[in-house]
């Protein structure tokens, strides 16, 4: 299965957090990192009194199920110092979200796929476009259509 993972960090050296996460994604069992977007700098969505975010999107090939993959992603978040508390919209050291998983639509307690917020998130759609310009969602919508309604909101690529 092909899966796209959103990576986000705005705490504890976010560029290093993102790079370390990309390395960790490539070490998940039964999974290979196919490609990863550039790193991007984005303004915080939600409360503005927090640092800018570093974001990226990775493309994985995996034989894990979506829930097994979620377990692996949460283990990486924990290892990199993620503290889950009442900070739904607050700063985080590392956030790994399954954006898409094969052509599946999933709605259960732990997962909503495609990711519910992707249409509003320039820091997901533009990195995704960089690595998968032809992408279509399970409902047939083209990524290029979604991008027309998505302001860049100051999103920049990090060159390094
Ligand atoms: N804002 C940006 N720019 N990038 C994120 O990854 C991100 N993640 C979040 C919230 C708090 C919604 N804001 C974000 O979880």
Short mmCIF file of N, CA and C and ligand atoms in Angstrom, two decimals:
data_model
loop_
_atom_site.label_atom_id
_atom_site.label_comp_id
_atom_site.label_asym_id
_atom_site.label_seq_id
_atom_site.Cartn_x
_atom_site.Cartn_y
_atom_site.Cartn_z
N UNK A 1 0.84 -1.20 0.00
CA UNK A 1 0.00 0.00 0.00
C UNK A 1 0.88 1.25 0.00
N UNK A 2 0.39 2.28 -0.68
CA UNK A 2 1.05 3.58 -0.60
C UNK A 2 0.32 4.42 0.45
N UNK A 3 1.10 5.09 1.30
CA UNK A 3 0.50 5.99 2.29
C UNK A 3 1.30 7.29 2.35
N UNK A 4 0.57 8.39 2.53
CA UNK A 4 1.22 9.71 2.67
C UNK A 4 1.10 10.17 4.11
N UNK A 5 2.24 10.59 4.67
CA UNK A 5 2.31 10.97 6.07
C UNK A 5 2.66 12.45 6.20
N UNK A 6 1.85 13.18 6.96
CA UNK A 6 2.17 14.58 7.26
C UNK A 6 3.07 14.65 8.47
N UNK A 7 4.12 15.47 8.36
CA UNK A 7 5.09 15.65 9.45
C UNK A 7 5.01 17.11 9.89
N UNK A 8 4.92 17.35 11.20
CA UNK A 8 4.88 18.73 11.70
C UNK A 8 5.60 18.85 13.03
N UNK A 9 6.30 19.98 13.20
CA UNK A 9 6.98 20.24 14.48
C UNK A 9 7.17 21.74 14.65
N UNK A 10 6.99 22.22 15.90
CA UNK A 10 7.37 23.61 16.16
C UNK A 10 8.02 23.79 17.53
N UNK A 11 8.64 22.70 18.01
CA UNK A 11 9.31 22.75 19.32
C UNK A 11 10.63 21.99 19.26
N UNK A 12 11.57 22.37 20.12
CA UNK A 12 12.81 21.60 20.31
C UNK A 12 13.53 21.35 18.99
N UNK A 13 13.93 22.43 18.32
CA UNK A 13 14.66 22.34 17.04
C UNK A 13 13.86 21.59 15.99
N UNK A 14 12.78 22.22 15.51
CA UNK A 14 11.85 21.55 14.60
C UNK A 14 12.48 21.00 13.33
N UNK A 15 13.49 21.65 12.79
CA UNK A 15 14.11 21.11 11.56
C UNK A 15 14.74 19.76 11.87
N UNK A 16 15.44 19.69 13.00
CA UNK A 16 16.07 18.42 13.40
C UNK A 16 15.00 17.37 13.71
N UNK A 17 13.93 17.79 14.36
CA UNK A 17 12.82 16.86 14.66
C UNK A 17 12.28 16.24 13.37
N UNK A 18 12.08 17.10 12.36
CA UNK A 18 11.50 16.61 11.11
C UNK A 18 12.48 15.66 10.42
N UNK A 19 13.77 16.02 10.40
CA UNK A 19 14.75 15.16 9.74
C UNK A 19 14.86 13.81 10.44
N UNK A 20 14.83 13.86 11.78
CA UNK A 20 14.91 12.62 12.56
C UNK A 20 13.67 11.76 12.30
N UNK A 21 12.52 12.41 12.17
CA UNK A 21 11.28 11.67 11.90
C UNK A 21 11.36 10.97 10.54
N UNK A 22 11.93 11.64 9.56
CA UNK A 22 12.03 11.06 8.22
C UNK A 22 12.91 9.81 8.27
N UNK A 23 14.02 9.90 9.01
CA UNK A 23 14.88 8.73 9.21
C UNK A 23 14.10 7.60 9.88
N UNK A 24 13.33 7.95 10.91
CA UNK A 24 12.57 6.94 11.65
C UNK A 24 11.50 6.29 10.77
N UNK A 25 10.89 7.08 9.90
CA UNK A 25 9.85 6.52 9.01
C UNK A 25 10.44 5.43 8.12
N UNK A 26 11.68 5.64 7.73
CA UNK A 26 12.35 4.67 6.85
C UNK A 26 12.73 3.40 7.59
N UNK A 27 12.62 3.41 8.92
CA UNK A 27 13.00 2.25 9.72
C UNK A 27 11.80 1.47 10.24
N UNK A 28 10.59 1.89 9.89
CA UNK A 28 9.40 1.16 10.31
C UNK A 28 9.38 -0.21 9.63
N UNK A 29 9.00 -1.22 10.41
CA UNK A 29 8.98 -2.59 9.86
C UNK A 29 8.02 -2.69 8.66
N UNK A 30 8.38 -3.53 7.72
CA UNK A 30 7.53 -3.80 6.55
C UNK A 30 7.16 -2.54 5.76
N UNK A 31 8.04 -1.55 5.83
CA UNK A 31 7.73 -0.25 5.26
C UNK A 31 8.99 0.36 4.65
N UNK A 32 8.84 1.01 3.50
CA UNK A 32 9.97 1.78 2.98
C UNK A 32 9.53 3.20 2.66
N UNK A 33 10.46 4.11 2.88
CA UNK A 33 10.24 5.50 2.52
C UNK A 33 10.50 5.63 1.02
N UNK A 34 9.48 5.97 0.26
CA UNK A 34 9.63 6.09 -1.19
C UNK A 34 10.25 7.44 -1.52
N UNK A 35 9.67 8.49 -0.96
CA UNK A 35 10.21 9.83 -1.16
C UNK A 35 9.65 10.76 -0.09
N UNK A 36 10.30 11.91 0.03
CA UNK A 36 9.82 12.90 0.99
C UNK A 36 9.89 14.27 0.34
N UNK A 37 8.96 15.15 0.67
CA UNK A 37 8.97 16.51 0.14
C UNK A 37 10.12 17.29 0.76
N UNK A 38 10.33 18.49 0.27
CA UNK A 38 11.20 19.45 0.97
C UNK A 38 10.61 19.71 2.35
N UNK A 39 11.41 20.34 3.20
CA UNK A 39 10.87 20.87 4.45
C UNK A 39 10.31 22.26 4.16
N UNK A 40 9.18 22.57 4.79
CA UNK A 40 8.51 23.85 4.60
C UNK A 40 8.39 24.56 5.95
N UNK A 41 8.35 25.89 5.91
CA UNK A 41 8.07 26.68 7.10
C UNK A 41 6.68 27.27 6.94
N UNK A 42 5.81 27.07 7.95
CA UNK A 42 4.42 27.53 7.85
C UNK A 42 4.01 28.28 9.10
N UNK A 43 3.10 29.24 8.91
CA UNK A 43 2.52 29.95 10.05
C UNK A 43 1.62 29.00 10.81
N UNK A 44 1.56 29.13 12.14
CA UNK A 44 0.71 28.21 12.91
C UNK A 44 -0.76 28.33 12.54
N UNK A 45 -1.40 27.19 12.37
CA UNK A 45 -2.85 27.15 12.25
C UNK A 45 -3.35 26.97 13.68
N UNK A 46 -4.36 27.73 14.07
CA UNK A 46 -4.80 27.70 15.46
C UNK A 46 -4.20 28.89 16.19
N UNK A 47 -4.02 28.78 17.51
CA UNK A 47 -3.50 29.91 18.29
C UNK A 47 -2.20 30.45 17.69
N UNK A 48 -2.12 31.78 17.57
CA UNK A 48 -0.98 32.40 16.90
C UNK A 48 0.20 32.63 17.84
N UNK A 49 -0.02 32.46 19.14
CA UNK A 49 1.06 32.69 20.10
C UNK A 49 1.91 31.43 20.28
N UNK A 50 2.35 30.87 19.15
CA UNK A 50 3.25 29.73 19.16
C UNK A 50 4.17 29.87 17.95
N UNK A 51 5.34 29.22 17.98
CA UNK A 51 6.30 29.38 16.88
C UNK A 51 5.76 28.85 15.56
N UNK A 52 6.36 29.31 14.45
CA UNK A 52 6.08 28.74 13.14
C UNK A 52 6.39 27.25 13.15
N UNK A 53 5.79 26.55 12.21
CA UNK A 53 5.98 25.10 12.11
C UNK A 53 6.92 24.74 10.97
N UNK A 54 7.61 23.62 11.15
CA UNK A 54 8.28 22.95 10.04
C UNK A 54 7.36 21.80 9.63
N UNK A 55 7.05 21.73 8.33
CA UNK A 55 6.16 20.68 7.82
C UNK A 55 6.77 19.99 6.61
N UNK A 56 6.38 18.76 6.40
CA UNK A 56 6.78 18.00 5.22
C UNK A 56 5.76 16.88 5.03
N UNK A 57 5.80 16.25 3.86
CA UNK A 57 4.97 15.07 3.62
C UNK A 57 5.86 13.96 3.06
N UNK A 58 5.71 12.76 3.62
CA UNK A 58 6.49 11.61 3.17
C UNK A 58 5.57 10.60 2.50
N UNK A 59 6.12 9.93 1.50
CA UNK A 59 5.39 8.86 0.81
C UNK A 59 5.99 7.53 1.24
N UNK A 60 5.16 6.65 1.80
CA UNK A 60 5.60 5.34 2.26
C UNK A 60 4.98 4.24 1.42
N UNK A 61 5.72 3.15 1.29
CA UNK A 61 5.17 1.90 0.75
C UNK A 61 5.17 0.93 1.93
N UNK A 62 4.02 0.36 2.25
CA UNK A 62 3.94 -0.48 3.45
C UNK A 62 2.99 -1.66 3.26
N UNK A 63 3.27 -2.73 3.99
CA UNK A 63 2.30 -3.82 4.04
C UNK A 63 1.56 -3.81 5.38
N UNK A 64 1.86 -2.83 6.25
CA UNK A 64 1.11 -2.69 7.50
C UNK A 64 -0.30 -2.18 7.19
N UNK A 65 -1.23 -2.52 8.05
CA UNK A 65 -2.57 -1.91 7.95
C UNK A 65 -2.49 -0.46 8.42
N UNK A 66 -3.53 0.30 8.16
CA UNK A 66 -3.54 1.70 8.58
C UNK A 66 -3.38 1.81 10.10
N UNK A 67 -4.04 0.94 10.85
CA UNK A 67 -3.94 1.01 12.31
C UNK A 67 -2.56 0.59 12.81
N UNK A 68 -1.98 -0.42 12.18
CA UNK A 68 -0.61 -0.81 12.53
C UNK A 68 0.36 0.32 12.25
N UNK A 69 0.14 0.98 11.12
CA UNK A 69 1.00 2.11 10.76
C UNK A 69 0.83 3.24 11.79
N UNK A 70 -0.41 3.50 12.19
CA UNK A 70 -0.67 4.53 13.21
C UNK A 70 0.09 4.22 14.50
N UNK A 71 0.08 2.96 14.92
CA UNK A 71 0.84 2.57 16.13
C UNK A 71 2.31 2.92 15.98
N UNK A 72 2.86 2.61 14.81
CA UNK A 72 4.28 2.89 14.57
C UNK A 72 4.56 4.40 14.60
N UNK A 73 3.66 5.18 14.02
CA UNK A 73 3.84 6.64 14.00
C UNK A 73 3.77 7.22 15.41
N UNK A 74 2.84 6.68 16.20
CA UNK A 74 2.71 7.19 17.56
C UNK A 74 3.92 6.81 18.41
N UNK A 75 4.51 5.65 18.12
CA UNK A 75 5.73 5.25 18.84
C UNK A 75 6.87 6.22 18.51
N UNK A 76 6.96 6.64 17.25
CA UNK A 76 8.00 7.60 16.86
C UNK A 76 7.75 8.95 17.54
N UNK A 77 6.49 9.38 17.56
CA UNK A 77 6.16 10.64 18.26
C UNK A 77 6.59 10.59 19.71
N UNK A 78 6.32 9.47 20.36
CA UNK A 78 6.67 9.32 21.78
C UNK A 78 8.19 9.37 21.96
N UNK A 79 8.89 8.64 21.10
CA UNK A 79 10.36 8.60 21.19
C UNK A 79 10.97 9.97 21.03
N UNK A 80 10.33 10.80 20.23
CA UNK A 80 10.86 12.15 20.00
C UNK A 80 10.24 13.16 20.95
N UNK A 81 9.76 12.68 22.08
CA UNK A 81 9.40 13.59 23.17
C UNK A 81 8.03 14.20 23.10
N UNK A 82 7.14 13.60 22.30
CA UNK A 82 5.79 14.13 22.23
C UNK A 82 5.05 13.85 23.52
N UNK A 83 4.49 14.89 24.10
CA UNK A 83 3.65 14.73 25.27
C UNK A 83 2.22 15.00 24.84
N UNK A 84 1.38 13.98 24.95
CA UNK A 84 -0.03 14.17 24.60
C UNK A 84 -0.78 14.71 25.80
N UNK A 85 -1.23 15.96 25.68
CA UNK A 85 -2.07 16.51 26.75
C UNK A 85 -3.15 17.34 26.09
N UNK A 86 -3.72 18.27 26.84
CA UNK A 86 -4.81 19.06 26.27
C UNK A 86 -4.27 20.17 25.38
N UNK A 87 -3.50 19.78 24.37
CA UNK A 87 -2.91 20.81 23.51
C UNK A 87 -3.27 20.56 22.06
N UNK A 88 -4.51 20.27 21.83
CA UNK A 88 -4.97 19.93 20.48
C UNK A 88 -4.49 20.95 19.46
N UNK A 89 -4.50 22.22 19.81
CA UNK A 89 -4.11 23.28 18.88
C UNK A 89 -2.83 23.95 19.33
N UNK A 90 -2.12 23.33 20.25
CA UNK A 90 -0.93 23.95 20.80
C UNK A 90 0.34 23.42 20.18
N UNK A 91 1.50 23.95 20.63
CA UNK A 91 2.78 23.53 20.06
C UNK A 91 3.07 22.06 20.29
N UNK A 92 3.83 21.47 19.38
CA UNK A 92 4.19 20.07 19.53
C UNK A 92 5.59 19.78 18.98
N UNK A 93 6.30 18.85 19.65
CA UNK A 93 7.64 18.49 19.18
C UNK A 93 7.55 17.69 17.89
N UNK A 94 6.53 16.85 17.79
CA UNK A 94 6.39 16.07 16.55
C UNK A 94 4.98 15.54 16.39
N UNK A 95 4.47 15.75 15.22
CA UNK A 95 3.13 15.30 14.85
C UNK A 95 3.27 14.50 13.56
N UNK A 96 2.83 13.26 13.57
CA UNK A 96 2.84 12.44 12.36
C UNK A 96 1.42 11.99 12.07
N UNK A 97 0.86 12.45 10.97
CA UNK A 97 -0.53 12.15 10.62
C UNK A 97 -0.59 11.34 9.34
N UNK A 98 -1.43 10.31 9.34
CA UNK A 98 -1.69 9.61 8.08
C UNK A 98 -2.66 10.48 7.28
N UNK A 99 -2.19 10.97 6.14
CA UNK A 99 -3.03 11.83 5.30
C UNK A 99 -3.89 10.97 4.38
N UNK A 100 -3.23 9.99 3.75
CA UNK A 100 -3.91 9.06 2.84
C UNK A 100 -3.35 7.67 3.05
N UNK A 101 -4.20 6.67 2.88
CA UNK A 101 -3.75 5.28 2.96
C UNK A 101 -4.40 4.51 1.81
N UNK A 102 -3.56 4.12 0.84
CA UNK A 102 -4.06 3.48 -0.38
C UNK A 102 -5.24 4.30 -0.92
N UNK A 103 -6.27 3.64 -1.41
CA UNK A 103 -7.45 4.40 -1.87
C UNK A 103 -8.56 4.30 -0.83
N UNK A 104 -8.15 4.08 0.43
CA UNK A 104 -9.15 3.79 1.45
C UNK A 104 -9.75 5.04 2.10
N UNK A 105 -11.02 4.92 2.44
CA UNK A 105 -11.69 5.89 3.29
C UNK A 105 -11.93 5.18 4.62
N UNK A 106 -11.43 5.76 5.70
CA UNK A 106 -11.50 5.10 7.01
C UNK A 106 -12.08 6.08 8.02
N UNK A 107 -13.06 5.64 8.76
CA UNK A 107 -13.63 6.45 9.84
C UNK A 107 -13.84 5.57 11.04
N UNK A 108 -12.93 5.66 11.99
CA UNK A 108 -13.16 4.95 13.25
C UNK A 108 -12.63 5.79 14.40
N UNK A 109 -12.65 5.23 15.60
CA UNK A 109 -12.26 5.97 16.79
C UNK A 109 -10.88 6.60 16.66
N UNK A 110 -9.98 5.89 16.02
CA UNK A 110 -8.59 6.35 16.00
C UNK A 110 -8.19 7.04 14.70
N UNK A 111 -8.91 6.82 13.66
CA UNK A 111 -8.46 7.32 12.35
C UNK A 111 -9.59 7.90 11.51
N UNK A 112 -9.28 9.04 10.89
CA UNK A 112 -10.13 9.56 9.83
C UNK A 112 -9.22 9.78 8.62
N UNK A 113 -9.45 8.97 7.59
CA UNK A 113 -8.64 9.02 6.38
C UNK A 113 -9.56 9.06 5.17
N UNK A 114 -9.35 9.99 4.23
CA UNK A 114 -8.33 11.04 4.20
C UNK A 114 -8.39 11.95 5.43
N UNK A 115 -7.24 12.51 5.79
CA UNK A 115 -7.16 13.38 6.96
C UNK A 115 -8.19 14.50 6.86
N UNK A 116 -8.98 14.69 7.94
CA UNK A 116 -10.15 15.57 7.87
C UNK A 116 -9.79 17.02 7.54
N UNK A 117 -8.58 17.46 7.92
CA UNK A 117 -8.26 18.88 7.76
C UNK A 117 -7.45 19.21 6.53
N UNK A 118 -7.21 18.24 5.68
CA UNK A 118 -6.21 18.49 4.62
C UNK A 118 -6.59 19.62 3.68
N UNK A 119 -7.88 19.77 3.37
CA UNK A 119 -8.29 20.83 2.43
C UNK A 119 -7.91 22.23 2.93
N UNK A 120 -7.92 22.40 4.24
CA UNK A 120 -7.62 23.72 4.81
C UNK A 120 -6.13 23.92 5.05
N UNK A 121 -5.33 22.91 4.83
CA UNK A 121 -3.95 22.97 5.29
C UNK A 121 -2.96 23.10 4.15
N UNK A 122 -2.53 24.32 3.92
CA UNK A 122 -1.54 24.57 2.87
C UNK A 122 -0.26 23.79 3.16
N UNK A 123 0.05 23.59 4.45
CA UNK A 123 1.28 22.89 4.82
C UNK A 123 1.17 21.38 4.62
N UNK A 124 0.01 20.89 4.21
CA UNK A 124 -0.15 19.50 3.76
C UNK A 124 -0.24 19.45 2.23
N UNK A 125 -1.11 20.29 1.66
CA UNK A 125 -1.40 20.19 0.22
C UNK A 125 -0.20 20.54 -0.66
N UNK A 126 0.55 21.59 -0.31
CA UNK A 126 1.66 21.98 -1.19
C UNK A 126 2.82 20.99 -1.15
N UNK A 127 3.23 20.52 0.05
CA UNK A 127 4.26 19.46 0.06
C UNK A 127 3.80 18.19 -0.65
N UNK A 128 2.52 17.86 -0.51
CA UNK A 128 1.97 16.69 -1.19
C UNK A 128 2.06 16.86 -2.70
N UNK A 129 1.74 18.07 -3.16
CA UNK A 129 1.80 18.35 -4.60
C UNK A 129 3.23 18.22 -5.13
N UNK A 130 4.19 18.60 -4.28
CA UNK A 130 5.60 18.50 -4.70
C UNK A 130 5.96 17.06 -5.06
N UNK A 131 5.44 16.09 -4.29
CA UNK A 131 5.85 14.69 -4.52
C UNK A 131 4.80 13.87 -5.27
N UNK A 132 3.56 14.38 -5.38
CA UNK A 132 2.50 13.60 -6.04
C UNK A 132 1.54 14.53 -6.79
N UNK A 133 2.04 15.22 -7.82
CA UNK A 133 1.21 16.23 -8.50
C UNK A 133 -0.07 15.67 -9.13
N UNK A 134 -0.05 14.37 -9.47
CA UNK A 134 -1.22 13.77 -10.15
C UNK A 134 -2.24 13.20 -9.18
N UNK A 135 -1.99 13.36 -7.89
CA UNK A 135 -2.77 12.63 -6.88
C UNK A 135 -4.27 12.91 -6.94
N UNK A 136 -5.03 11.84 -6.70
CA UNK A 136 -6.49 11.92 -6.62
C UNK A 136 -6.91 11.34 -5.28
N UNK A 137 -7.91 11.93 -4.64
CA UNK A 137 -8.43 11.38 -3.39
C UNK A 137 -9.37 10.21 -3.70
N UNK A 138 -9.70 9.39 -2.68
CA UNK A 138 -10.60 8.26 -2.92
C UNK A 138 -11.93 8.69 -3.53
N UNK A 139 -12.38 9.91 -3.25
CA UNK A 139 -13.67 10.37 -3.82
C UNK A 139 -13.52 10.94 -5.23
N UNK A 140 -12.31 10.87 -5.80
CA UNK A 140 -12.11 11.31 -7.18
C UNK A 140 -11.60 12.73 -7.32
N UNK A 141 -11.61 13.50 -6.24
CA UNK A 141 -11.11 14.88 -6.30
C UNK A 141 -9.61 14.89 -6.59
N UNK A 142 -9.21 15.75 -7.52
CA UNK A 142 -7.79 15.90 -7.81
C UNK A 142 -7.15 16.88 -6.82
N UNK A 143 -5.92 16.55 -6.43
CA UNK A 143 -5.15 17.45 -5.57
C UNK A 143 -5.06 18.85 -6.19
N UNK A 144 -4.89 18.91 -7.49
CA UNK A 144 -4.78 20.21 -8.15
C UNK A 144 -6.05 21.05 -7.95
N UNK A 145 -7.23 20.40 -7.89
CA UNK A 145 -8.48 21.11 -7.62
C UNK A 145 -8.48 21.66 -6.20
N UNK A 146 -8.02 20.86 -5.25
CA UNK A 146 -7.98 21.29 -3.85
C UNK A 146 -7.04 22.48 -3.67
N UNK A 147 -5.96 22.49 -4.43
CA UNK A 147 -4.97 23.57 -4.29
C UNK A 147 -5.53 24.92 -4.73
N UNK A 148 -6.49 24.90 -5.67
CA UNK A 148 -7.07 26.16 -6.14
C UNK A 148 -7.75 26.92 -5.01
N UNK A 149 -8.27 26.20 -4.04
CA UNK A 149 -8.98 26.83 -2.92
C UNK A 149 -8.11 26.97 -1.68
N UNK A 150 -6.81 26.80 -1.85
CA UNK A 150 -5.95 26.77 -0.67
C UNK A 150 -4.84 27.82 -0.79
N UNK A 151 -5.00 28.90 -0.02
CA UNK A 151 -4.00 29.97 -0.01
C UNK A 151 -2.68 29.46 0.56
N UNK A 152 -1.57 29.95 0.00
CA UNK A 152 -0.25 29.52 0.51
C UNK A 152 0.04 30.04 1.91
N UNK A 153 -0.63 31.14 2.29
CA UNK A 153 -0.52 31.65 3.66
C UNK A 153 0.93 31.82 4.11
N UNK A 154 1.77 32.25 3.18
CA UNK A 154 3.17 32.53 3.53
C UNK A 154 4.07 31.31 3.58
N UNK A 155 3.55 30.15 3.18
CA UNK A 155 4.35 28.92 3.20
C UNK A 155 5.63 29.08 2.39
N UNK A 156 6.77 28.71 2.97
CA UNK A 156 8.05 28.78 2.24
C UNK A 156 8.79 27.46 2.33
N UNK A 157 9.60 27.20 1.30
CA UNK A 157 10.45 26.01 1.31
C UNK A 157 11.73 26.33 2.04
N UNK A 158 12.21 25.39 2.80
CA UNK A 158 13.49 25.57 3.48
C UNK A 158 14.59 24.99 2.61
N UNK A 159 15.58 25.79 2.32
CA UNK A 159 16.68 25.31 1.49
C UNK A 159 17.87 25.00 2.39
N UNK A 160 18.34 23.78 2.26
CA UNK A 160 19.52 23.41 3.07
C UNK A 160 20.21 22.23 2.44
N1 LIG B 1 -0.01 24.59 12.05
C1 LIG B 1 0.97 24.40 11.14
N2 LIG B 1 1.36 25.45 10.39
N3 LIG B 1 1.53 23.19 10.94
C2 LIG B 1 1.16 22.11 11.66
O1 LIG B 1 1.71 21.00 11.46
C3 LIG B 1 0.14 22.26 12.63
N4 LIG B 1 -0.29 21.22 13.38
C4 LIG B 1 -1.27 21.36 14.27
C5 LIG B 1 -1.99 22.67 14.48
C6 LIG B 1 -1.94 23.04 15.97
C7 LIG B 1 -3.41 22.50 14.02
N5 LIG B 1 -1.40 23.75 13.73
C8 LIG B 1 -0.42 23.55 12.80
O2 LIG B 1 -1.66 20.31 14.95
#
